[in-house]
Coordinates of C-alpha atoms and ligand atoms in Angstrom, one line a residue:
X17 CA -46.0 -16.6 -16.3
X18 CA -42.9 -14.7 -15.4
X19 CA -40.6 -16.1 -12.6
X20 CA -38.7 -14.0 -10.2
X21 CA -35.8 -14.7 -7.9
X22 CA -36.0 -13.0 -4.6
X23 CA -32.7 -12.8 -2.7
X24 CA -32.7 -11.2 0.8
X25 CA -31.4 -12.3 4.1
X26 CA -34.4 -11.1 6.0
X27 CA -37.2 -13.8 6.1
X28 CA -39.8 -11.1 6.7
X29 CA -38.9 -9.1 3.6
X30 CA -38.8 -12.2 1.5
X31 CA -42.3 -13.2 2.8
X32 CA -43.8 -9.8 2.0
X33 CA -42.3 -9.8 -1.5
X34 CA -43.5 -13.3 -2.1
X35 CA -47.0 -12.6 -1.2
X36 CA -47.2 -9.5 -3.3
X37 CA -45.7 -11.1 -6.4
X38 CA -47.6 -14.4 -6.1
X39 CA -50.7 -12.3 -5.9
X40 CA -49.8 -10.5 -9.0
X41 CA -49.4 -13.9 -10.8
X42 CA -45.6 -14.1 -10.8
X43 CA -44.0 -17.4 -9.6
X44 CA -41.0 -16.8 -7.1
X45 CA -38.0 -18.6 -5.8
X46 CA -36.2 -17.3 -2.7
X47 CA -32.6 -17.3 -1.6
X48 CA -31.3 -16.1 1.8
X49 CA -27.9 -14.7 0.8
X50 CA -26.0 -13.9 -2.3
X51 CA -24.3 -17.2 -2.6
X52 CA -27.5 -19.2 -2.6
X53 CA -29.0 -16.5 -5.0
X54 CA -26.1 -17.2 -7.5
X55 CA -26.6 -20.9 -7.4
X56 CA -30.2 -20.5 -8.0
X57 CA -29.6 -17.9 -10.8
X58 CA -27.2 -20.1 -12.7
X59 CA -29.4 -23.1 -12.5
X60 CA -32.7 -21.4 -13.2
X61 CA -34.3 -19.5 -16.0
X62 CA -35.5 -16.3 -14.3
X63 CA -37.1 -13.3 -16.0
X64 CA -36.1 -10.9 -13.3
X65 CA -34.2 -10.7 -9.9
X66 CA -34.9 -8.8 -6.7
X67 CA -31.8 -8.4 -4.6
X68 CA -30.9 -7.0 -1.2
X69 CA -27.6 -5.1 -0.8
X70 CA -26.3 -6.1 2.6
X71 CA -26.2 -9.9 2.9
X72 CA -23.8 -12.4 4.4
X73 CA -21.3 -14.3 2.1
X74 CA -21.9 -12.7 -1.3
X75 CA -23.4 -9.1 -1.1
X76 CA -25.7 -7.5 -3.5
X77 CA -23.1 -5.7 -5.6
X78 CA -20.9 -8.9 -6.0
X79 CA -24.1 -10.9 -6.9
X80 CA -25.0 -8.2 -9.5
X81 CA -21.5 -8.4 -11.1
X82 CA -21.3 -12.2 -11.2
X83 CA -25.0 -12.5 -12.5
X84 CA -24.3 -10.0 -15.4
X85 CA -21.4 -12.3 -16.4
X86 CA -23.6 -15.3 -16.5
X87 CA -26.7 -13.7 -18.2
X88 CA -26.6 -10.0 -18.9
X89 CA -30.2 -10.0 -20.2
X90 CA -32.0 -10.6 -16.9
X91 CA -32.9 -7.3 -15.2
X92 CA -31.9 -7.0 -11.5
X93 CA -33.6 -4.7 -9.1
X94 CA -31.9 -3.9 -6.0
X95 CA -33.7 -3.4 -2.7
X96 CA -31.8 -1.0 -0.5
X97 CA -32.1 -0.2 3.2
X98 CA -32.0 3.4 4.3
X99 CA -28.2 3.2 5.1
X100 CA -27.1 2.2 1.6
X101 CA -28.8 4.3 -0.9
X102 CA -25.4 5.5 -2.3
X103 CA -24.5 1.8 -2.9
X104 CA -27.8 1.3 -4.6
X105 CA -27.1 4.2 -7.0
X106 CA -23.7 2.7 -7.7
X107 CA -25.5 -0.7 -8.4
X108 CA -27.5 1.0 -11.1
X109 CA -24.3 2.4 -12.6
X110 CA -22.9 -1.2 -12.6
X111 CA -25.9 -2.5 -14.6
X112 CA -28.8 -3.0 -12.2
X113 CA -32.1 -1.9 -13.8
X114 CA -33.3 0.2 -10.9
X115 CA -33.5 0.2 -7.0
X116 CA -36.4 0.5 -4.5
X117 CA -35.9 1.2 -0.9
X118 CA -37.0 -0.7 2.2
X119 CA -39.7 -1.0 3.2
X120 CA -40.8 -1.6 -0.4
X121 CA -43.7 0.5 -1.7
X122 CA -46.1 -1.9 -3.3
X123 CA -47.0 0.3 -6.3
X124 CA -43.5 1.5 -7.0
X125 CA -42.3 -2.1 -6.9
X126 CA -44.8 -3.5 -9.3
X127 CA -44.3 -0.7 -11.8
X128 CA -40.5 -1.1 -11.6
X129 CA -40.9 -4.8 -12.3
X130 CA -43.3 -4.2 -15.3
X131 CA -40.9 -1.7 -16.7
X132 CA -38.0 -4.0 -16.5
X133 CA -39.7 -6.8 -18.1
X134 CA -41.1 -4.6 -20.9
X135 CA -37.6 -3.5 -21.6
X136 CA -36.3 -7.0 -21.8
X137 CA -38.9 -7.9 -24.2
X138 CA -38.0 -4.9 -26.4
X139 CA -34.3 -5.7 -26.2
X140 CA -35.0 -9.3 -27.2
X141 CA -37.3 -8.3 -30.1
X142 CA -34.6 -5.9 -31.4
X143 CA -32.0 -8.5 -31.4
X144 CA -34.2 -10.8 -33.4
X145 CA -35.0 -8.0 -35.8
X146 CA -31.3 -7.1 -36.3
X147 CA -30.5 -10.7 -37.0
X148 CA -33.3 -10.8 -39.7
X149 CA -32.2 -7.5 -41.3
X150 CA -28.6 -8.4 -41.3
X151 CA -29.0 -11.8 -42.9
X152 CA -27.1 -11.6 -46.1
X153 CA -28.0 -12.7 -49.6
X154 CA -26.9 -16.3 -50.2
X155 CA -24.6 -16.7 -53.2
X156 CA -26.8 -18.6 -55.7
X157 CA -25.1 -20.8 -58.3
X158 CA -23.8 -24.3 -58.9
X159 CA -21.4 -23.6 -61.7
X160 CA -17.8 -24.6 -61.2
X161 CA -16.5 -21.0 -60.9
X162 CA -19.2 -20.1 -58.2
X163 CA -18.3 -23.4 -56.3
X164 CA -14.7 -22.5 -56.3
X165 CA -15.6 -19.0 -55.1
X166 CA -17.6 -20.4 -52.2
X167 CA -14.7 -22.7 -51.3
X168 CA -12.2 -19.8 -51.4
X169 CA -14.5 -17.8 -49.1
X170 CA -14.6 -20.6 -46.6
X171 CA -10.8 -21.2 -46.6
X172 CA -9.7 -17.5 -46.3
X173 CA -12.5 -15.9 -44.3
X174 CA -11.1 -16.8 -41.1
X175 CA -7.7 -15.5 -41.9
X176 CA -6.8 -12.0 -41.8
X177 CA -5.3 -12.2 -45.5
X178 CA -6.2 -9.3 -47.7
X179 CA -8.5 -10.2 -50.5
X180 CA -8.8 -8.5 -53.9
X181 CA -12.2 -9.1 -55.6
X182 CA -12.3 -8.5 -59.4
X183 CA -15.2 -8.8 -61.8
X184 CA -17.5 -6.9 -64.1
X185 CA -20.3 -4.6 -63.0
X186 CA -23.0 -6.3 -61.0
X187 CA -21.3 -9.6 -61.0
X188 CA -21.4 -9.9 -57.2
X189 CA -18.1 -8.4 -55.9
X190 CA -19.7 -6.7 -53.0
X191 CA -21.6 -10.0 -52.0
X192 CA -18.3 -11.9 -51.9
X193 CA -16.8 -9.2 -49.6
X194 CA -19.8 -9.4 -47.3
X195 CA -19.5 -13.1 -46.9
X196 CA -15.7 -12.7 -46.3
X197 CA -16.6 -10.5 -43.3
X198 CA -19.6 -12.6 -42.2
X199 CA -17.6 -15.8 -42.1
X200 CA -14.6 -14.3 -40.4
X201 CA -13.7 -13.9 -36.8
X202 CA -14.5 -10.3 -37.2
X203 CA -18.2 -10.8 -37.9
X204 CA -19.1 -9.2 -34.6
X205 CA -17.1 -6.1 -35.6
X206 CA -18.1 -3.5 -38.3
X207 CA -17.9 -4.0 -42.0
X208 CA -17.2 -0.5 -43.3
X209 CA -17.5 0.3 -46.9
X210 CA -15.7 3.0 -48.9
X211 CA -16.6 3.8 -52.5
X212 CA -13.4 5.1 -53.8
X213 CA -14.9 6.2 -57.0
X214 CA -17.5 8.3 -55.4
X215 CA -15.1 10.5 -53.3
X216 CA -13.3 13.3 -54.9
X217 CA -9.6 12.9 -54.7
X218 CA -8.9 15.8 -52.5
X219 CA -11.4 14.5 -49.9
X220 CA -10.4 10.8 -49.9
X221 CA -7.6 11.1 -47.4
X222 CA -9.8 12.7 -44.8
X223 CA -12.5 10.2 -45.6
X224 CA -10.2 7.2 -45.0
X225 CA -8.1 8.5 -42.3
X226 CA -10.0 11.3 -40.7
X227 CA -9.0 14.7 -39.8
X228 CA -8.4 17.1 -36.8
X229 CA -10.4 20.1 -36.3
X230 CA -9.1 23.0 -38.3
X231 CA -6.7 21.1 -40.4
X232 CA -8.1 22.6 -43.6
X233 CA -10.8 25.2 -44.4
X234 CA -13.9 23.0 -44.2
X235 CA -12.7 20.8 -41.3
X236 CA -14.9 22.6 -38.6
X237 CA -15.0 19.4 -36.5
X238 CA -12.8 16.5 -35.9
X239 CA -13.7 13.4 -38.1
X240 CA -13.0 9.8 -37.5
X241 CA -12.0 8.2 -40.9
X242 CA -13.1 4.8 -42.2
X243 CA -10.0 3.1 -41.2
X244 CA -10.6 3.9 -37.5
X245 CA -14.4 3.2 -37.9
X246 CA -13.5 -0.4 -39.1
X247 CA -11.5 -1.1 -36.0
X248 CA -11.8 -4.7 -35.1
X249 CA -13.7 -5.4 -38.3
X250 CA -13.4 -5.3 -42.1
X251 CA -12.7 -2.3 -44.4
X252 CA -14.2 -2.8 -47.9
X253 CA -12.4 -0.5 -50.4
X254 CA -14.8 -0.7 -53.4
X255 CA -13.6 0.5 -56.8
X256 CA -10.1 0.6 -55.7
X257 CA -8.9 1.1 -59.2
X258 CA -10.3 4.7 -59.1
X259 CA -8.3 5.8 -56.2
X260 CA -5.8 8.8 -56.9
X261 CA -2.1 8.0 -56.7
X262 CA -1.5 10.2 -53.7
X263 CA -4.3 8.3 -51.8
X264 CA -2.8 4.9 -52.9
X265 CA 0.5 6.0 -51.3
X266 CA -1.2 6.8 -48.0
X267 CA -3.2 3.5 -48.0
X268 CA -0.1 1.5 -48.8
X269 CA 1.6 3.1 -45.7
X270 CA -1.4 2.2 -43.6
X271 CA -1.3 -1.4 -44.7
X272 CA 2.4 -1.7 -44.3
X273 CA 2.5 -0.2 -40.8
X274 CA -0.9 -0.9 -39.4
X275 CA -0.9 2.7 -38.3
X276 CA -2.6 5.8 -39.6
X277 CA -2.5 9.5 -38.9
X278 CA -5.4 11.8 -39.2
X279 CA -5.1 14.7 -41.6
X280 CA -3.7 17.5 -39.7
X281 CA -2.9 15.3 -36.7
X282 CA 0.6 14.1 -35.4
X283 CA -0.5 11.2 -33.4
X284 CA -0.1 7.7 -35.0
X285 CA -3.1 5.4 -34.4
X286 CA -2.8 1.8 -34.6
X287 CA -5.7 0.1 -36.6
X288 CA -6.7 -3.5 -36.5
X289 CA -8.5 -3.8 -39.7
X290 CA -8.9 -6.6 -42.3
X291 CA -9.0 -5.0 -45.9
X292 CA -10.9 -6.3 -48.7
X293 CA -10.7 -4.4 -52.0
X294 CA -12.7 -4.8 -55.2
X295 CA -12.7 -3.3 -58.7
X296 CA -14.1 -3.9 -62.2
X297 CA -10.9 -2.6 -63.8
X298 CA -8.0 -4.8 -64.8
X299 CA -5.4 -3.6 -62.3
X300 CA -2.5 -5.1 -64.1
X301 CA -3.3 -2.9 -67.0
X302 CA -3.7 0.0 -64.7
X303 CA -0.3 -0.7 -63.3
X304 CA 1.3 -0.7 -66.8
X305 CA -0.5 2.6 -67.6
X306 CA 1.0 3.9 -64.3
X307 CA -2.4 4.6 -62.8
X308 CA -2.0 2.0 -60.1
X309 CA 0.9 1.4 -57.9
X310 CA 2.4 -2.2 -58.2
X311 CA 3.4 -2.4 -54.6
X312 CA -0.2 -1.7 -53.5
X313 CA -1.5 -4.1 -55.9
X314 CA 0.6 -6.8 -54.3
X315 CA -0.2 -5.8 -50.8
X316 CA -4.0 -5.8 -51.5
X317 CA -4.1 -9.0 -53.6
X318 CA -2.7 -11.6 -51.2
X319 CA -5.7 -13.6 -52.2
X320 CA -7.3 -13.0 -55.5
X321 CA -11.0 -13.8 -56.2
X322 CA -12.3 -13.4 -59.7
X323 CA -16.1 -13.3 -59.9
X324 CA -16.9 -14.5 -63.5
X325 CA -19.4 -12.6 -65.6
X326 CA -23.0 -14.1 -65.9
X327 CA -22.2 -14.8 -69.6
X328 CA -19.4 -17.1 -68.5
X329 CA -21.8 -19.1 -66.3
X330 CA -25.1 -19.3 -68.1
X331 CA -25.9 -22.6 -66.4
X332 CA -26.6 -20.7 -63.1
X333 CA -29.3 -18.5 -64.9
X334 CA -32.2 -20.9 -64.3
X335 CA -31.5 -21.1 -60.5
X336 CA -30.9 -17.3 -60.3
X337 CA -34.1 -16.7 -62.2
X338 CA -36.1 -18.9 -59.8
X339 CA -34.5 -17.4 -56.7
X340 CA -35.3 -13.8 -57.9
X341 CA -38.9 -14.8 -58.8
X342 CA -39.3 -16.1 -55.3
X343 CA -37.5 -13.2 -53.6
X344 CA -39.4 -10.4 -55.6
X345 CA -42.8 -12.2 -54.8
X346 CA -42.0 -12.1 -51.1
X347 CA -41.1 -8.4 -51.4
X348 CA -44.6 -7.7 -53.0
X349 CA -46.4 -10.2 -50.8
X350 CA -47.6 -12.3 -53.7
X351 CA -47.4 -15.9 -54.6
X352 CA -44.4 -16.6 -57.1
X353 CA -45.2 -16.5 -60.8
X354 CA -44.5 -19.5 -62.8
X355 CA -42.2 -19.2 -65.7
X356 CA -42.3 -21.2 -69.0
X357 CA -39.3 -23.3 -69.9
X358 CA -39.0 -21.4 -73.3
X359 CA -38.7 -18.1 -71.3
X360 CA -35.9 -19.5 -69.3
X361 CA -34.0 -20.7 -72.4
X362 CA -34.2 -17.1 -73.9
X363 CA -32.9 -15.6 -70.8
X364 CA -30.0 -18.2 -70.8
X365 CA -29.1 -16.9 -74.2
X366 CA -29.2 -13.2 -73.5
X367 CA -26.0 -11.0 -73.5
X368 CA -25.9 -10.0 -69.8
X369 CA -23.6 -6.8 -69.8
X370 CA -25.0 -5.8 -66.5
X371 CA -24.6 -9.3 -65.0
X372 CA -26.6 -10.3 -61.9
X373 CA -28.0 -6.9 -61.3
X374 CA -29.3 -6.7 -64.8
X375 CA -30.8 -10.2 -64.4
X376 CA -32.7 -9.2 -61.3
X377 CA -34.2 -6.0 -62.8
X378 CA -35.3 -8.0 -65.9
X379 CA -37.0 -10.7 -63.8
X380 CA -38.7 -7.9 -61.8
X381 CA -39.9 -6.3 -65.0
X382 CA -41.2 -9.6 -66.3
X383 CA -43.2 -10.3 -63.0
X384 CA -44.8 -6.9 -63.3
X385 CA -45.6 -6.9 -67.0
X386 CA -46.4 -10.6 -67.9
X387 CA -49.7 -12.5 -67.2
X388 CA -50.1 -15.5 -65.0
X389 CA -47.2 -17.3 -66.3
X390 CA -44.0 -15.7 -67.8
X391 CA -43.8 -16.7 -71.4
X392 CA -41.0 -16.6 -74.0
X393 CA -43.0 -13.8 -75.8
X394 CA -42.8 -11.7 -72.6
X395 CA -39.0 -12.1 -72.6
X396 CA -38.9 -11.1 -76.3
X397 CA -40.9 -8.0 -75.8
X398 CA -39.5 -6.8 -72.4
X399 CA -35.7 -7.5 -72.6
Ligands
ATP412 N1 -24.4 -15.3 -56.8 C1 -25.4 -14.4 -56.5 N2 -26.7 -15.0 -56.1 C2 -27.6 -14.1 -55.6 N3 -27.5 -12.8 -55.8 C3 -26.4 -12.2 -56.3 C4 -25.3 -13.0 -56.6 N4 -24.3 -12.2 -57.0 C5 -24.8 -11.0 -56.9 N5 -26.0 -11.0 -56.6 C6 -27.0 -9.7 -56.3 O1 -26.8 -8.9 -57.4 C7 -26.7 -7.5 -57.1 C8 -25.3 -6.9 -57.6 O2 -24.3 -7.6 -56.8 P1 -23.1 -6.7 -56.2 O3 -23.5 -5.4 -55.7 O4 -22.4 -7.6 -55.3 O5 -22.1 -6.6 -57.5 P2 -20.8 -5.7 -57.7 O6 -19.9 -6.7 -58.6 O7 -20.3 -5.3 -56.4 O8 -21.3 -4.6 -58.6 P3 -20.5 -3.2 -59.1 O9 -19.5 -3.6 -59.8 O10 -21.6 -2.5 -59.9 O11 -20.3 -2.4 -57.8 C9 -26.9 -7.6 -55.6 O12 -28.1 -7.3 -55.3 C10 -26.5 -9.0 -55.1 O13 -27.1 -9.3 -54.0
MG413 MG1 -20.1 -3.2 -56.0

C-alpha cells in the first residue's frame, strides 16, 4: 500500500484529501505546516507528497527544495490556491511533479497521483536496469601476473595518474581500462573510448578536440570532441601506437596544459580528464623507429600495466574455460555443459595467439558442436 504525506495548514483541506485517499486504499500522514512536513518527510518513507504553497513557517516552495535534497525520488504534487498559480508553475520548474488547484478536483487528483507513482516506478526500474547493464566483466585468473594487475588497479585507480596498458591482441587491455575507471572517483563520470587506429589521421584531431562549424569543408556543424565528452571522467585512448605524429603533438599539449582548442576555434577549454592509453605495440621500439614521441610516451606511461599473454599464464585457463562455459550457457538460457579433464588439458596446451578473445570463441564453438560433455576429441576436431 502506497503512503502519502499531506501538508496543508487548512484542516478542512487535509480532511477532504485524507478521506479521498484512504478511500482509494492509500495510507496518509498529515502535517499542518512545512516545518512539520519536513520532519515527517525525513523520518518517514513516503511514496508521494501533496503540499500546499502558502503555509506558516516553511512554505511549499521551501519545502520542495529541502525535500528534493533529502530524497529527489519522491514525487511532490503542489496544491495551489487561486492566488498563486504562478508560484505553482514555478514549483514545477523547480522539480515538483505537477500541481492541482484548490478546491481539488477528485478525478484530476487521483490521475495525477497515479501518473506520479507510475513514473517513480519506471525511474526506479531504469536505475536497476542500468546497474545490471553496466556491471563489467570480472577479471578472471589467479596467476601471479593477474593478481599483480588487480593489485595495481586497486592502488592506482583512485589517483589521477595516467596509465599505459600494454599487451597482445585480446589479452584484456580494455578490461583493465574499464576497471581503472570503475574503481576511480570518476566512475560516475563518463568513460569515453577512442580507437586511434580506426580513425583516419586527417580526422583524428577533430575527433579528439572537436571543431567549430565551418572550420573545414565537411565541418557543417560544431562538434564536441572526445576530450570534452570525457569531462569529469576517463578518456581511453586505445591503439595509441597507431596515432599519427601530428596528432601525438596535439595530445601531448592537451596533457601538458590540461586545455584543448577545438579545430578552427580560438578559445582554450580546460579539460578535467584522466587518460588511460593502450597498445599492442612495443612503444619503445616505436620511439626508436621515430614513429612515437618519447615525451608523449613518458606523459602517458606514469603507471605501466602489462597484461601478459594467455600463453604466459596457462594456469588460468581452467578457470577461464569454466567461467566462459557458465557465461555462454546463461546467454543461451541453457544449463552449463560439463567438460572432461582431458579436454581442459588440451586447451591448456594450445598456442593462444588471439589470447582470451580466442579462448572464448573456442569455448563457444565447443559448446555448440559437442555432445552432452565436451571431450578431448571435440577439442582436437574443432580447434
Ligand atoms: N581476465 C579476464 N577474465 C575474463 N574475461 C576477460 C579477461 N581478460 C579479457 N577478457 C575478455 O576477453 C575479451 C577481450 O578482452 P579486451 O577487449 O579487453 O582485450 P584487448 O587487449 O583490449 O584486445 P585488443 O588488443 O584486440 O583490443 C573481452 O570480451 C574481455 O571481456
Ligand atoms: Mg582493445
